[in-house]
Structures are given as C-alpha cells and as structure tokens.
PDB file of C-alpha atoms and ligand atoms in Angstrom:
ATOM      1  CA  MET A   1      32.129  -5.719  64.777  1.00 79.00           C
ATOM      2  CA  HIS A   2      31.983  -9.326  65.579  1.00 86.00           C
ATOM      3  CA  ILE A   3      28.450 -10.846  66.110  1.00 93.00           C
ATOM      4  CA  PRO A   4      28.540 -13.913  68.373  1.00 96.00           C
ATOM      5  CA  VAL A   5      27.307 -16.902  66.576  1.00 97.00           C
ATOM      6  CA  LEU A   6      24.749 -19.584  67.953  1.00 98.00           C
ATOM      7  CA  LEU A   7      24.399 -17.268  70.950  1.00 98.00           C
ATOM      8  CA  HIS A   8      21.020 -18.539  72.102  1.00 98.00           C
ATOM      9  CA  GLU A   9      21.858 -22.213  71.429  1.00 98.00           C
ATOM     10  CA  VAL A  10      25.077 -21.849  73.520  1.00 98.00           C
ATOM     11  CA  ILE A  11      23.286 -20.256  76.519  1.00 98.00           C
ATOM     12  CA  THR A  12      20.525 -22.790  76.363  1.00 98.00           C
ATOM     13  CA  ALA A  13      22.997 -25.677  76.194  1.00 98.00           C
ATOM     14  CA  LEU A  14      25.457 -24.461  78.847  1.00 98.00           C
ATOM     15  CA  GLU A  15      22.752 -23.229  81.264  1.00 98.00           C
ATOM     16  CA  PRO A  16      24.755 -20.735  83.263  1.00 98.00           C
ATOM     17  CA  LYS A  17      23.271 -19.956  86.683  1.00 98.00           C
ATOM     18  CA  PRO A  18      23.920 -17.450  89.360  1.00 98.00           C
ATOM     19  CA  GLY A  19      26.979 -18.253  91.426  1.00 98.00           C
ATOM     20  CA  ASN A  20      28.510 -20.434  88.745  1.00 98.00           C
ATOM     21  CA  PHE A  21      32.142 -20.487  87.620  1.00 98.00           C
ATOM     22  CA  PHE A  22      32.382 -20.187  83.735  1.00 98.00           C
ATOM     23  CA  ILE A  23      35.339 -20.043  81.364  1.00 98.00           C
ATOM     24  CA  ASP A  24      35.297 -18.705  77.899  1.00 98.00           C
ATOM     25  CA  GLY A  25      38.678 -19.783  76.375  1.00 98.00           C
ATOM     26  CA  THR A  26      38.206 -17.753  73.188  1.00 97.00           C
ATOM     27  CA  LEU A  27      36.930 -14.438  74.318  1.00 97.00           C
ATOM     28  CA  GLY A  28      37.355 -12.342  71.133  1.00 94.00           C
ATOM     29  CA  GLY A  29      35.048  -9.336  71.246  1.00 92.00           C
ATOM     30  CA  GLY A  30      33.264 -10.841  74.369  1.00 95.00           C
ATOM     31  CA  GLY A  31      29.926 -11.367  72.694  1.00 96.00           C
ATOM     32  CA  HIS A  32      29.173 -14.776  74.339  1.00 98.00           C
ATOM     33  CA  ALA A  33      31.011 -13.700  77.334  1.00 98.00           C
ATOM     34  CA  ARG A  34      28.698 -10.745  78.062  1.00 98.00           C
ATOM     35  CA  GLU A  35      25.604 -13.082  78.187  1.00 98.00           C
ATOM     36  CA  ILE A  36      27.368 -15.630  80.348  1.00 98.00           C
ATOM     37  CA  ILE A  37      28.303 -13.129  82.929  1.00 98.00           C
ATOM     38  CA  LYS A  38      24.877 -11.852  82.983  1.00 98.00           C
ATOM     39  CA  LYS A  39      23.448 -15.331  83.758  1.00 98.00           C
ATOM     40  CA  ILE A  40      26.153 -16.355  86.332  1.00 98.00           C
ATOM     41  CA  SER A  41      25.437 -13.019  88.279  1.00 98.00           C
ATOM     42  CA  PRO A  42      25.275 -12.225  91.110  1.00 98.00           C
ATOM     43  CA  GLY A  43      28.034 -14.169  92.758  1.00 98.00           C
ATOM     44  CA  GLY A  44      29.489 -15.748  89.690  1.00 98.00           C
ATOM     45  CA  VAL A  45      33.071 -16.197  88.749  1.00 98.00           C
ATOM     46  CA  PHE A  46      34.145 -15.718  85.096  1.00 98.00           C
ATOM     47  CA  LEU A  47      37.577 -16.355  83.447  1.00 98.00           C
ATOM     48  CA  GLY A  48      38.011 -15.326  79.897  1.00 97.00           C
ATOM     49  CA  LEU A  49      41.160 -15.915  77.669  1.00 96.00           C
ATOM     50  CA  ASP A  50      42.236 -15.157  74.209  1.00 95.00           C
ATOM     51  CA  ALA A  51      45.511 -15.780  72.517  1.00 93.00           C
ATOM     52  CA  ASP A  52      45.321 -12.416  70.862  1.00 91.00           C
ATOM     53  CA  LYS A  53      46.527  -9.629  73.196  1.00 89.00           C
ATOM     54  CA  HIS A  54      44.853  -7.068  70.979  1.00 84.00           C
ATOM     55  CA  ALA A  55      41.679  -8.837  70.695  1.00 81.00           C
ATOM     56  CA  ILE A  56      40.845  -8.635  74.453  1.00 86.00           C
ATOM     57  CA  GLU A  57      41.845  -5.114  75.196  1.00 84.00           C
ATOM     58  CA  ASN A  58      38.492  -3.613  74.521  1.00 79.00           C
ATOM     59  CA  ALA A  59      36.441  -6.635  76.002  1.00 90.00           C
ATOM     60  CA  ARG A  60      38.488  -6.644  79.114  1.00 94.00           C
ATOM     61  CA  ARG A  61      37.482  -3.221  80.389  1.00 92.00           C
ATOM     62  CA  GLU A  62      33.685  -3.635  79.384  1.00 94.00           C
ATOM     63  CA  LEU A  63      33.467  -7.171  80.921  1.00 97.00           C
ATOM     64  CA  GLU A  64      35.245  -6.235  84.119  1.00 96.00           C
ATOM     65  CA  SER A  65      32.902  -3.344  84.656  1.00 96.00           C
ATOM     66  CA  LEU A  66      29.845  -5.538  83.820  1.00 98.00           C
ATOM     67  CA  GLY A  67      31.032  -8.001  86.555  1.00 98.00           C
ATOM     68  CA  LYS A  68      31.414  -5.155  89.156  1.00 98.00           C
ATOM     69  CA  GLU A  69      27.955  -3.906  88.274  1.00 98.00           C
ATOM     70  CA  LEU A  70      26.413  -7.364  88.504  1.00 98.00           C
ATOM     71  CA  GLY A  71      28.216  -8.558  91.546  1.00 98.00           C
ATOM     72  CA  SER A  72      30.512 -11.281  89.844  1.00 98.00           C
ATOM     73  CA  ASP A  73      34.311 -11.537  89.736  1.00 97.00           C
ATOM     74  CA  VAL A  74      35.636 -11.342  86.058  1.00 97.00           C
ATOM     75  CA  PHE A  75      39.158 -12.216  85.190  1.00 96.00           C
ATOM     76  CA  VAL A  76      40.322 -11.566  81.577  1.00 96.00           C
ATOM     77  CA  ARG A  77      43.780 -13.045  80.648  1.00 94.00           C
ATOM     78  CA  HIS A  78      45.928 -13.112  77.520  1.00 93.00           C
ATOM     79  CA  GLY A  79      46.832 -16.783  76.922  1.00 93.00           C
ATOM     80  CA  SER A  80      45.936 -19.951  74.976  1.00 95.00           C
ATOM     81  CA  TYR A  81      42.911 -22.016  76.068  1.00 97.00           C
ATOM     82  CA  THR A  82      45.467 -25.029  76.288  1.00 97.00           C
ATOM     83  CA  GLU A  83      46.924 -23.195  79.264  1.00 96.00           C
ATOM     84  CA  ILE A  84      43.701 -23.021  81.266  1.00 97.00           C
ATOM     85  CA  GLN A  85      44.931 -25.343  83.975  1.00 96.00           C
ATOM     86  CA  ASP A  86      47.932 -23.124  84.954  1.00 95.00           C
ATOM     87  CA  ILE A  87      45.871 -19.939  84.830  1.00 95.00           C
ATOM     88  CA  LYS A  88      43.269 -21.519  87.001  1.00 94.00           C
ATOM     89  CA  LYS A  89      45.964 -22.607  89.490  1.00 93.00           C
ATOM     90  CA  GLU A  90      47.422 -19.125  89.634  1.00 92.00           C
ATOM     91  CA  LYS A  91      43.915 -17.797  90.512  1.00 90.00           C
ATOM     92  CA  ASN A  92      43.100 -20.437  92.898  1.00 93.00           C
ATOM     93  CA  LEU A  93      40.062 -21.568  90.912  1.00 95.00           C
ATOM     94  CA  GLY A  94      38.635 -24.992  91.028  1.00 94.00           C
ATOM     95  CA  LYS A  95      36.778 -26.902  88.259  1.00 96.00           C
ATOM     96  CA  ALA A  96      34.554 -24.916  86.077  1.00 97.00           C
ATOM     97  CA  ASP A  97      30.772 -25.309  85.945  1.00 98.00           C
ATOM     98  CA  GLY A  98      30.997 -24.530  82.133  1.00 98.00           C
ATOM     99  CA  LEU A  99      33.332 -23.944  79.472  1.00 98.00           C
ATOM    100  CA  LEU A 100      32.982 -22.372  75.872  1.00 98.00           C
ATOM    101  CA  LEU A 101      35.223 -22.430  72.957  1.00 98.00           C
ATOM    102  CA  ASP A 102      34.337 -20.440  69.806  1.00 98.00           C
ATOM    103  CA  LEU A 103      37.067 -21.509  67.502  1.00 97.00           C
ATOM    104  CA  GLY A 104      38.900 -19.529  64.564  1.00 85.00           C
ATOM    105  CA  LEU A 105      38.985 -16.004  63.952  1.00 89.00           C
ATOM    106  CA  SER A 106      36.811 -12.956  64.933  1.00 90.00           C
ATOM    107  CA  SER A 107      35.476 -10.495  62.357  1.00 87.00           C
ATOM    108  CA  ASN A 108      37.736  -7.875  64.182  1.00 86.00           C
ATOM    109  CA  GLN A 109      40.803  -9.682  63.510  1.00 87.00           C
ATOM    110  CA  LEU A 110      39.888 -10.054  59.817  1.00 86.00           C
ATOM    111  CA  GLU A 111      39.105  -6.427  59.471  1.00 85.00           C
ATOM    112  CA  GLU A 112      41.621  -4.736  61.824  1.00 83.00           C
ATOM    113  CA  SER A 113      44.636  -6.947  62.815  1.00 84.00           C
ATOM    114  CA  GLY A 114      46.794  -5.929  59.916  1.00 90.00           C
ATOM    115  CA  ARG A 115      48.323  -9.528  60.246  1.00 93.00           C
ATOM    116  CA  GLY A 116      47.267 -10.858  56.945  1.00 94.00           C
ATOM    117  CA  PHE A 117      44.438 -13.149  57.898  1.00 94.00           C
ATOM    118  CA  THR A 118      42.346 -12.162  54.825  1.00 91.00           C
ATOM    119  CA  PHE A 119      43.238 -11.806  51.177  1.00 90.00           C
ATOM    120  CA  MET A 120      40.724  -8.966  50.986  1.00 90.00           C
ATOM    121  CA  LYS A 121      43.395  -6.687  52.262  1.00 92.00           C
ATOM    122  CA  ASN A 122      47.036  -6.172  51.322  1.00 95.00           C
ATOM    123  CA  GLU A 123      49.072  -6.828  54.610  1.00 96.00           C
ATOM    124  CA  PRO A 124      52.108  -8.600  55.660  1.00 96.00           C
ATOM    125  CA  LEU A 125      51.931 -12.402  55.699  1.00 97.00           C
ATOM    126  CA  ASP A 126      52.056 -13.068  59.638  1.00 95.00           C
ATOM    127  CA  MET A 127      48.652 -14.761  60.668  1.00 95.00           C
ATOM    128  CA  ARG A 128      49.931 -15.379  64.261  1.00 94.00           C
ATOM    129  CA  TYR A 129      47.093 -14.928  66.772  1.00 91.00           C
ATOM    130  CA  ASP A 130      49.707 -14.030  69.329  1.00 85.00           C
ATOM    131  CA  ALA A 131      52.348 -11.913  67.629  1.00 81.00           C
ATOM    132  CA  SER A 132      53.873 -11.181  71.078  1.00 78.00           C
ATOM    133  CA  ASP A 133      54.690 -14.882  71.842  1.00 71.00           C
ATOM    134  CA  ASN A 134      58.305 -15.448  71.511  1.00 69.00           C
ATOM    135  CA  ARG A 135      57.765 -19.176  71.608  1.00 70.00           C
ATOM    136  CA  ASN A 136      55.961 -19.033  68.158  1.00 71.00           C
ATOM    137  CA  ASN A 137      57.986 -17.020  65.687  1.00 86.00           C
ATOM    138  CA  LEU A 138      56.409 -19.086  62.686  1.00 93.00           C
ATOM    139  CA  THR A 139      54.650 -16.783  60.496  1.00 95.00           C
ATOM    140  CA  ALA A 140      52.847 -17.549  57.200  1.00 97.00           C
ATOM    141  CA  GLU A 141      55.559 -15.561  55.481  1.00 97.00           C
ATOM    142  CA  LYS A 142      58.131 -17.973  56.807  1.00 97.00           C
ATOM    143  CA  ILE A 143      56.214 -21.008  55.754  1.00 98.00           C
ATOM    144  CA  ILE A 144      55.617 -19.612  52.158  1.00 98.00           C
ATOM    145  CA  ASN A 145      59.204 -18.812  51.646  1.00 98.00           C
ATOM    146  CA  GLY A 146      60.860 -21.521  53.502  1.00 97.00           C
ATOM    147  CA  CYS A 147      59.047 -24.790  53.229  1.00 98.00           C
ATOM    148  CA  ALA A 148      59.888 -27.262  50.557  1.00 98.00           C
ATOM    149  CA  GLU A 149      57.342 -27.759  47.654  1.00 98.00           C
ATOM    150  CA  GLU A 150      56.093 -31.041  49.145  1.00 98.00           C
ATOM    151  CA  GLU A 151      55.553 -29.683  52.462  1.00 98.00           C
ATOM    152  CA  LEU A 152      53.635 -26.707  51.239  1.00 98.00           C
ATOM    153  CA  ALA A 153      51.356 -29.007  49.340  1.00 97.00           C
ATOM    154  CA  ASP A 154      50.768 -31.098  52.575  1.00 97.00           C
ATOM    155  CA  ILE A 155      49.975 -27.968  54.514  1.00 97.00           C
ATOM    156  CA  PHE A 156      47.319 -26.791  51.798  1.00 96.00           C
ATOM    157  CA  TRP A 157      45.938 -30.348  51.610  1.00 95.00           C
ATOM    158  CA  LYS A 158      46.030 -31.306  55.345  1.00 95.00           C
ATOM    159  CA  TYR A 159      44.605 -28.080  56.824  1.00 95.00           C
ATOM    160  CA  GLY A 160      42.624 -26.674  53.928  1.00 93.00           C
ATOM    161  CA  GLU A 161      41.531 -29.660  51.890  1.00 91.00           C
ATOM    162  CA  GLU A 162      42.637 -27.726  48.919  1.00 90.00           C
ATOM    163  CA  ARG A 163      42.334 -30.071  45.927  1.00 90.00           C
ATOM    164  CA  LYS A 164      44.961 -28.078  43.845  1.00 90.00           C
ATOM    165  CA  SER A 165      47.486 -28.048  46.671  1.00 93.00           C
ATOM    166  CA  ARG A 166      50.353 -29.479  44.380  1.00 94.00           C
ATOM    167  CA  GLN A 167      49.621 -27.071  41.591  1.00 93.00           C
ATOM    168  CA  MET A 168      49.584 -24.120  44.162  1.00 93.00           C
ATOM    169  CA  ALA A 169      52.810 -25.218  45.811  1.00 95.00           C
ATOM    170  CA  LYS A 170      54.494 -25.566  42.612  1.00 95.00           C
ATOM    171  CA  ALA A 171      53.433 -21.977  41.505  1.00 94.00           C
ATOM    172  CA  ILE A 172      54.678 -20.581  44.853  1.00 96.00           C
ATOM    173  CA  VAL A 173      57.988 -22.127  44.707  1.00 97.00           C
ATOM    174  CA  THR A 174      58.471 -20.972  41.155  1.00 95.00           C
ATOM    175  CA  ALA A 175      57.580 -17.427  42.093  1.00 96.00           C
ATOM    176  CA  ARG A 176      59.646 -17.129  45.165  1.00 97.00           C
ATOM    177  CA  LYS A 177      62.830 -17.874  43.116  1.00 97.00           C
ATOM    178  CA  LYS A 178      62.271 -14.523  41.623  1.00 96.00           C
ATOM    179  CA  LYS A 179      61.067 -12.474  44.583  1.00 96.00           C
ATOM    180  CA  ARG A 180      60.378 -13.182  48.259  1.00 97.00           C
ATOM    181  CA  ILE A 181      56.590 -13.471  48.957  1.00 97.00           C
ATOM    182  CA  GLU A 182      56.030 -10.957  51.652  1.00 97.00           C
ATOM    183  CA  THR A 183      52.308  -9.868  51.473  1.00 97.00           C
ATOM    184  CA  THR A 184      48.811 -11.095  50.984  1.00 96.00           C
ATOM    185  CA  ALA A 185      48.693  -9.435  47.632  1.00 95.00           C
ATOM    186  CA  ASP A 186      51.936 -11.142  46.605  1.00 96.00           C
ATOM    187  CA  LEU A 187      50.399 -14.504  47.401  1.00 96.00           C
ATOM    188  CA  LEU A 188      47.127 -13.615  45.826  1.00 93.00           C
ATOM    189  CA  GLU A 189      48.911 -12.793  42.580  1.00 92.00           C
ATOM    190  CA  ILE A 190      50.448 -16.243  42.481  1.00 92.00           C
ATOM    191  CA  ILE A 191      47.282 -18.233  43.374  1.00 88.00           C
ATOM    192  CA  GLY A 192      45.054 -16.211  40.852  1.00 78.00           C
ATOM    193  CA  GLU A 193      41.579 -14.840  41.095  1.00 61.00           C
ATOM    194  CA  ARG A 194      39.328 -17.226  39.358  1.00 55.00           C
ATOM    195  CA  ARG A 195      36.612 -18.555  41.471  1.00 54.00           C
ATOM    196  CA  ASN A 196      35.487 -22.020  41.352  1.00 58.00           C
ATOM    197  CA  GLN A 197      32.650 -22.209  38.817  1.00 59.00           C
ATOM    198  CA  LYS A 198      30.605 -24.596  41.016  1.00 64.00           C
ATOM    199  CA  THR A 199      31.140 -23.509  44.522  1.00 63.00           C
ATOM    200  CA  ARG A 200      31.863 -19.764  43.836  1.00 65.00           C
ATOM    201  CA  ILE A 201      34.694 -20.178  46.370  1.00 73.00           C
ATOM    202  CA  HIS A 202      37.795 -17.781  45.810  1.00 82.00           C
ATOM    203  CA  PRO A 203      40.856 -19.995  45.029  1.00 79.00           C
ATOM    204  CA  ALA A 204      42.798 -18.206  48.052  1.00 90.00           C
ATOM    205  CA  THR A 205      40.264 -19.270  50.670  1.00 89.00           C
ATOM    206  CA  LYS A 206      41.516 -22.642  51.504  1.00 92.00           C
ATOM    207  CA  VAL A 207      45.140 -21.614  51.134  1.00 95.00           C
ATOM    208  CA  PHE A 208      44.731 -18.810  53.664  1.00 95.00           C
ATOM    209  CA  MET A 209      42.800 -20.823  56.098  1.00 94.00           C
ATOM    210  CA  ALA A 210      45.412 -23.710  55.811  1.00 96.00           C
ATOM    211  CA  LEU A 211      48.279 -21.396  56.484  1.00 97.00           C
ATOM    212  CA  ARG A 212      46.489 -19.725  59.671  1.00 96.00           C
ATOM    213  CA  ILE A 213      45.736 -23.208  61.045  1.00 96.00           C
ATOM    214  CA  ARG A 214      49.347 -24.335  60.633  1.00 97.00           C
ATOM    215  CA  VAL A 215      50.849 -21.168  62.035  1.00 96.00           C
ATOM    216  CA  ASN A 216      48.740 -21.249  65.102  1.00 95.00           C
ATOM    217  CA  SER A 217      48.860 -25.054  65.592  1.00 95.00           C
ATOM    218  CA  GLU A 218      45.070 -25.043  65.771  1.00 96.00           C
ATOM    219  CA  PHE A 219      44.474 -28.688  65.405  1.00 96.00           C
ATOM    220  CA  GLU A 220      46.955 -29.503  67.913  1.00 96.00           C
ATOM    221  CA  HIS A 221      45.365 -27.210  70.339  1.00 97.00           C
ATOM    222  CA  ILE A 222      41.960 -28.874  69.851  1.00 97.00           C
ATOM    223  CA  GLU A 223      43.643 -32.330  70.502  1.00 97.00           C
ATOM    224  CA  SER A 224      45.263 -30.877  73.696  1.00 97.00           C
ATOM    225  CA  ILE A 225      42.187 -29.425  75.175  1.00 98.00           C
ATOM    226  CA  MET A 226      40.251 -32.609  74.544  1.00 96.00           C
ATOM    227  CA  GLU A 227      42.708 -34.402  76.749  1.00 95.00           C
ATOM    228  CA  GLN A 228      42.416 -31.926  79.399  1.00 96.00           C
ATOM    229  CA  LEU A 229      38.621 -31.300  79.450  1.00 96.00           C
ATOM    230  CA  PRO A 230      37.845 -33.756  82.427  1.00 93.00           C
ATOM    231  CA  SER A 231      40.556 -31.940  84.530  1.00 94.00           C
ATOM    232  CA  ILE A 232      39.278 -28.494  83.819  1.00 96.00           C
ATOM    233  CA  VAL A 233      35.320 -28.840  83.759  1.00 96.00           C
ATOM    234  CA  LYS A 234      32.685 -30.396  86.054  1.00 95.00           C
ATOM    235  CA  GLY A 235      29.837 -29.294  83.854  1.00 96.00           C
ATOM    236  CA  LYS A 236      29.180 -28.753  80.247  1.00 98.00           C
ATOM    237  CA  THR A 237      31.550 -27.798  77.546  1.00 98.00           C
ATOM    238  CA  ALA A 238      30.302 -26.234  74.252  1.00 98.00           C
ATOM    239  CA  ILE A 239      32.632 -26.045  71.244  1.00 98.00           C
ATOM    240  CA  ILE A 240      31.783 -24.160  68.129  1.00 98.00           C
ATOM    241  CA  SER A 241      33.956 -24.806  64.977  1.00 97.00           C
ATOM    242  CA  PHE A 242      33.827 -23.466  61.389  1.00 94.00           C
ATOM    243  CA  HIS A 243      35.987 -26.169  59.633  1.00 92.00           C
ATOM    244  CA  SER A 244      34.912 -29.621  58.829  1.00 92.00           C
ATOM    245  CA  LEU A 245      38.278 -31.073  59.862  1.00 93.00           C
ATOM    246  CA  GLU A 246      38.116 -29.218  63.225  1.00 96.00           C
ATOM    247  CA  ASP A 247      34.617 -30.425  63.755  1.00 97.00           C
ATOM    248  CA  ARG A 248      35.801 -34.098  63.083  1.00 96.00           C
ATOM    249  CA  LEU A 249      38.334 -33.689  65.843  1.00 97.00           C
ATOM    250  CA  ILE A 250      35.915 -32.332  68.323  1.00 98.00           C
ATOM    251  CA  LYS A 251      33.422 -35.144  67.406  1.00 98.00           C
ATOM    252  CA  GLU A 252      36.073 -37.776  67.871  1.00 97.00           C
ATOM    253  CA  GLY A 253      37.355 -36.250  71.057  1.00 97.00           C
ATOM    254  CA  PHE A 254      33.937 -36.141  72.740  1.00 98.00           C
ATOM    255  CA  LYS A 255      33.457 -39.732  71.687  1.00 97.00           C
ATOM    256  CA  ARG A 256      36.710 -40.829  73.381  1.00 97.00           C
ATOM    257  CA  ILE A 257      35.789 -38.870  76.449  1.00 96.00           C
ATOM    258  CA  GLU A 258      32.449 -40.655  76.630  1.00 96.00           C
ATOM    259  CA  LYS A 259      33.832 -44.071  75.854  1.00 96.00           C
ATOM    260  CA  GLU A 260      36.219 -43.557  78.756  1.00 94.00           C
ATOM    261  CA  GLY A 261      33.291 -42.755  81.008  1.00 93.00           C
ATOM    262  CA  TRP A 262      34.277 -39.160  81.736  1.00 93.00           C
ATOM    263  CA  GLY A 263      31.379 -37.437  79.700  1.00 95.00           C
ATOM    264  CA  SER A 264      28.024 -37.791  78.145  1.00 97.00           C
ATOM    265  CA  ILE A 265      27.577 -36.058  74.614  1.00 98.00           C
ATOM    266  CA  GLN A 266      24.610 -33.956  74.689  1.00 98.00           C
ATOM    267  CA  THR A 267      24.394 -33.211  70.835  1.00 97.00           C
ATOM    268  CA  LYS A 268      23.874 -36.602  69.204  1.00 93.00           C
ATOM    269  CA  LYS A 269      23.353 -34.326  66.078  1.00 95.00           C
ATOM    270  CA  VAL A 270      25.561 -31.208  65.620  1.00 97.00           C
ATOM    271  CA  ILE A 271      23.662 -27.894  66.137  1.00 98.00           C
ATOM    272  CA  LYS A 272      23.774 -25.416  63.132  1.00 98.00           C
ATOM    273  CA  PRO A 273      22.607 -21.820  62.793  1.00 98.00           C
ATOM    274  CA  SER A 274      18.944 -21.341  61.901  1.00 98.00           C
ATOM    275  CA  TYR A 275      17.912 -19.976  58.595  1.00 97.00           C
ATOM    276  CA  GLU A 276      17.370 -16.493  60.129  1.00 97.00           C
ATOM    277  CA  GLU A 277      20.797 -16.281  61.904  1.00 97.00           C
ATOM    278  CA  ILE A 278      22.383 -17.066  58.548  1.00 97.00           C
ATOM    279  CA  ARG A 279      20.475 -14.514  56.882  1.00 97.00           C
ATOM    280  CA  GLU A 280      21.229 -11.853  59.434  1.00 96.00           C
ATOM    281  CA  ASN A 281      24.953 -13.064  59.745  1.00 95.00           C
ATOM    282  CA  PRO A 282      26.184 -14.961  56.671  1.00 93.00           C
ATOM    283  CA  LYS A 283      29.594 -15.499  58.494  1.00 92.00           C
ATOM    284  CA  SER A 284      27.676 -17.821  60.863  1.00 95.00           C
ATOM    285  CA  ARG A 285      26.865 -20.245  57.952  1.00 94.00           C
ATOM    286  CA  SER A 286      29.437 -22.877  58.496  1.00 94.00           C
ATOM    287  CA  ALA A 287      29.372 -22.779  62.354  1.00 97.00           C
ATOM    288  CA  LYS A 288      28.756 -26.149  64.056  1.00 98.00           C
ATOM    289  CA  LEU A 289      28.106 -26.555  67.873  1.00 98.00           C
ATOM    290  CA  ARG A 290      28.779 -29.610  69.858  1.00 98.00           C
ATOM    291  CA  VAL A 291      28.405 -29.973  73.662  1.00 98.00           C
ATOM    292  CA  ILE A 292      29.406 -32.546  76.160  1.00 98.00           C
ATOM    293  CA  GLN A 293      28.574 -32.987  79.787  1.00 97.00           C
ATOM    294  CA  ILE A 294      31.676 -33.981  81.956  1.00 96.00           C
ATOM    295  CA  LEU A 295      30.456 -36.471  84.384  1.00 91.00           C
ATOM    296  CA  SER A 296      33.254 -37.147  86.949  1.00 71.00           C
ATOM    297  CA  SER A 297      36.494 -35.404  87.749  1.00 58.00           C
ATOM    298  CA  ARG A 298      40.007 -36.402  87.080  1.00 55.00           C
ATOM    299  CA  PHE A 299      42.906 -35.155  89.129  1.00 51.00           C
TER     300      PHE A 299
HETATM  301  C1  SAM B 301      35.461 -16.654  66.764  1.00 86.85           C
HETATM  302  S1  SAM B 301      36.381 -15.571  67.853  1.00 86.85           S
HETATM  303  C2  SAM B 301      35.609 -15.639  69.410  1.00 86.85           C
HETATM  304  C3  SAM B 301      34.335 -14.649  69.308  1.00 86.85           C
HETATM  305  C4  SAM B 301      33.850 -14.437  70.596  1.00 86.85           C
HETATM  306  N1  SAM B 301      33.022 -15.801  71.024  1.00 86.85           N
HETATM  307  C5  SAM B 301      32.681 -13.460  70.600  1.00 86.85           C
HETATM  308  O1  SAM B 301      31.560 -13.585  70.699  1.00 86.85           O
HETATM  309  O2  SAM B 301      33.105 -12.103  70.402  1.00 86.85           O
HETATM  310  C6  SAM B 301      37.799 -16.589  68.185  1.00 86.85           C
HETATM  311  C7  SAM B 301      38.821 -16.086  69.071  1.00 86.85           C
HETATM  312  O3  SAM B 301      39.649 -17.213  69.559  1.00 86.85           O
HETATM  313  C8  SAM B 301      40.945 -16.796  69.783  1.00 86.85           C
HETATM  314  N2  SAM B 301      41.784 -18.102  69.718  1.00 86.85           N
HETATM  315  C9  SAM B 301      42.165 -18.739  68.754  1.00 86.85           C
HETATM  316  N3  SAM B 301      43.001 -19.759  69.070  1.00 86.85           N
HETATM  317  C10 SAM B 301      43.020 -19.643  70.497  1.00 86.85           C
HETATM  318  C11 SAM B 301      43.587 -20.379  71.492  1.00 86.85           C
HETATM  319  N4  SAM B 301      44.464 -21.536  71.275  1.00 86.85           N
HETATM  320  N5  SAM B 301      43.649 -19.823  72.840  1.00 86.85           N
HETATM  321  C12 SAM B 301      42.806 -18.785  73.074  1.00 86.85           C
HETATM  322  N6  SAM B 301      42.168 -18.143  72.133  1.00 86.85           N
HETATM  323  C13 SAM B 301      42.383 -18.551  70.929  1.00 86.85           C
HETATM  324  C14 SAM B 301      41.078 -15.914  68.606  1.00 86.85           C
HETATM  325  O4  SAM B 301      42.265 -14.857  68.871  1.00 86.85           O
HETATM  326  C15 SAM B 301      39.771 -15.204  68.507  1.00 86.85           C
HETATM  327  O5  SAM B 301      39.718 -13.761  69.198  1.00 86.85           O
END
C-alpha cells in the first residue's frame, strides 16, 4: 500500500478550507486526496488526475463516495497533469484554490503494475505510466534495444546521473547483438549486481529511474506545468519530488514565476520528512516539498 509522504506538511502548507476548489494532479492511491477532500468539505470541489488508468480505479470509487458523504463534488479523471487546463474547461471549473503534485511512482505501481518499474521483479520492460495512450508508444524496451550507444549513455547520465553511463551503454549494446533485451531480468543481468561500496546503491537503481523518466517525459512535464501554473491556480501549489534534478527544475521554475511577479515562494528552504516519518516510511527519505503562492491570475 502507498503511504502518502509529508502529509501533515502538505496540508499545513496548502491550508484547504471548506468550499475550496482543489486539484491533485498525481492522485495515485489517493492518500493526500482523502485529507484534502475532508478539509474542503462541505461545499468543496475536488479534481483528481493520474496518468495511470489502473492507479486510480480504486481511488475513484472511494473518493467519490467520500465526497458524497461529506457534501463535496469529487471528479476523478484519467489524464496527465499537463492537461489540467483542458479538463478544467470541460468541467466548467475556474482557477483552483490549491494544487498538489506528488511526483514519481507510487508503491502500488512498483508492487503491482507488471510494467517493469522495478528490478526487484522480473517483468516486461515497459515503464509507461499510461500504457493506454496511443500517443506514447515509447517503452523502455524500445529505448534499450533501439537507441545508439551514445544516446543510451546520455539518457543514463541526463536523467539518472549515472556515473558509469558509458560503460553501461556499451555493455547493453554488446549484449543486445546476441539477444533482444526484453525483461527487467535481462537488463539486470547486463548491468550486474555489485552494489556501490560507499553508498550501498544497487547499480540498476539509476538506470531504471533514468529509463522511467525518459519514457514518460517527466522533466518535460514539470517544465510544462511550471509555465501553466499561473493560469491554473489562484492559491498555493505544493510539489513533492524525489529526484535532485526534478527538485532543481521546480526550484528554478518557482524562482522564474516569482521574478515575473506571478507568485511568492513559501519555502525559502525546502521541506523534508522528519526523522520519525523516515523511520516509519523509509521510502519517504528522498522527498522534498516546495510551495509557491500564486499571486495574480493570467488569462
Ligand atoms: C507518488 S504517486 C502519488 C501518490 C499519492 N499522492 C498518494 O498519496 O497516494 C505519483 C503518481 O503520479 C502519477 N503521475 C506521474 N506522472 C504524471 C503525470 N504527468 N500526470 C498525472 N499523473 C502522473 C503516477 O502514475 C503515480 O500514480
């Protein structure tokens, strides 16, 4: 089960109140959403999105009935947070009082998706959040078997900061001449099992993360939502990331919004999970939360 990270910090920062309109752009298992709906009720409006159709099937039922019980309108939609503006228009919704993005993967996707997000299981190398989207048929398998050696090395370096990116790309290209690399186990066999002596990080960690980020255009989506924020929200936006490069994009995006006069950064220092939270949920250890208050509206 997915445990929502920095839940208390997110709710404190976003200050959802009865009657507010809130958006959760990365709904997942609905952990944050549940608390937001309770706070905006009665009379609130909630829009929850997720790029992964399967991820939201269970959350949808539960959140819609919670909304009914508490007297708020709850809409759950399959889609990317980069499409919020179109989805809002469809539903005739104005600017939101608050927006949450909790980036990356949920534990449910790691444990149950069968799409090769983790090297702990032997699964096909897909890694798309939205395997039903005909616009994105780029899978990790296509990248691993189709990209030139240099391109592979660039992906591992740019999205995973993998220091042995060239060495790994070379090993992959050599191996795929003999046999197509189709599963997480195939890839793991090539990358090897020896953990970094100092960090204890498994050698496949960064390669798997880099592939997932590339397959789902995750950096591009962050850049796109940064551009759109002042048109979507008239209140606060909270973004949780788990990757230093993502955090940098968010930090720079917020700075740009502030410089242009659209917002005021609320987290001069990034918020991290407490020692207690990390002890209870070790997966939260790399989470970073940044918050911005959007000041005026753009049309
Ligand atoms: C860390 S989980 C969210 C967990 C959620 N906050 C909870 O408490 O259960 C991140 C979710 O974001 C989704 N996601 C990733 N990129 C997305 C995008 N561009 N648009 C919408 N959802 C996205 C993933 O499918 C995943 O379900």
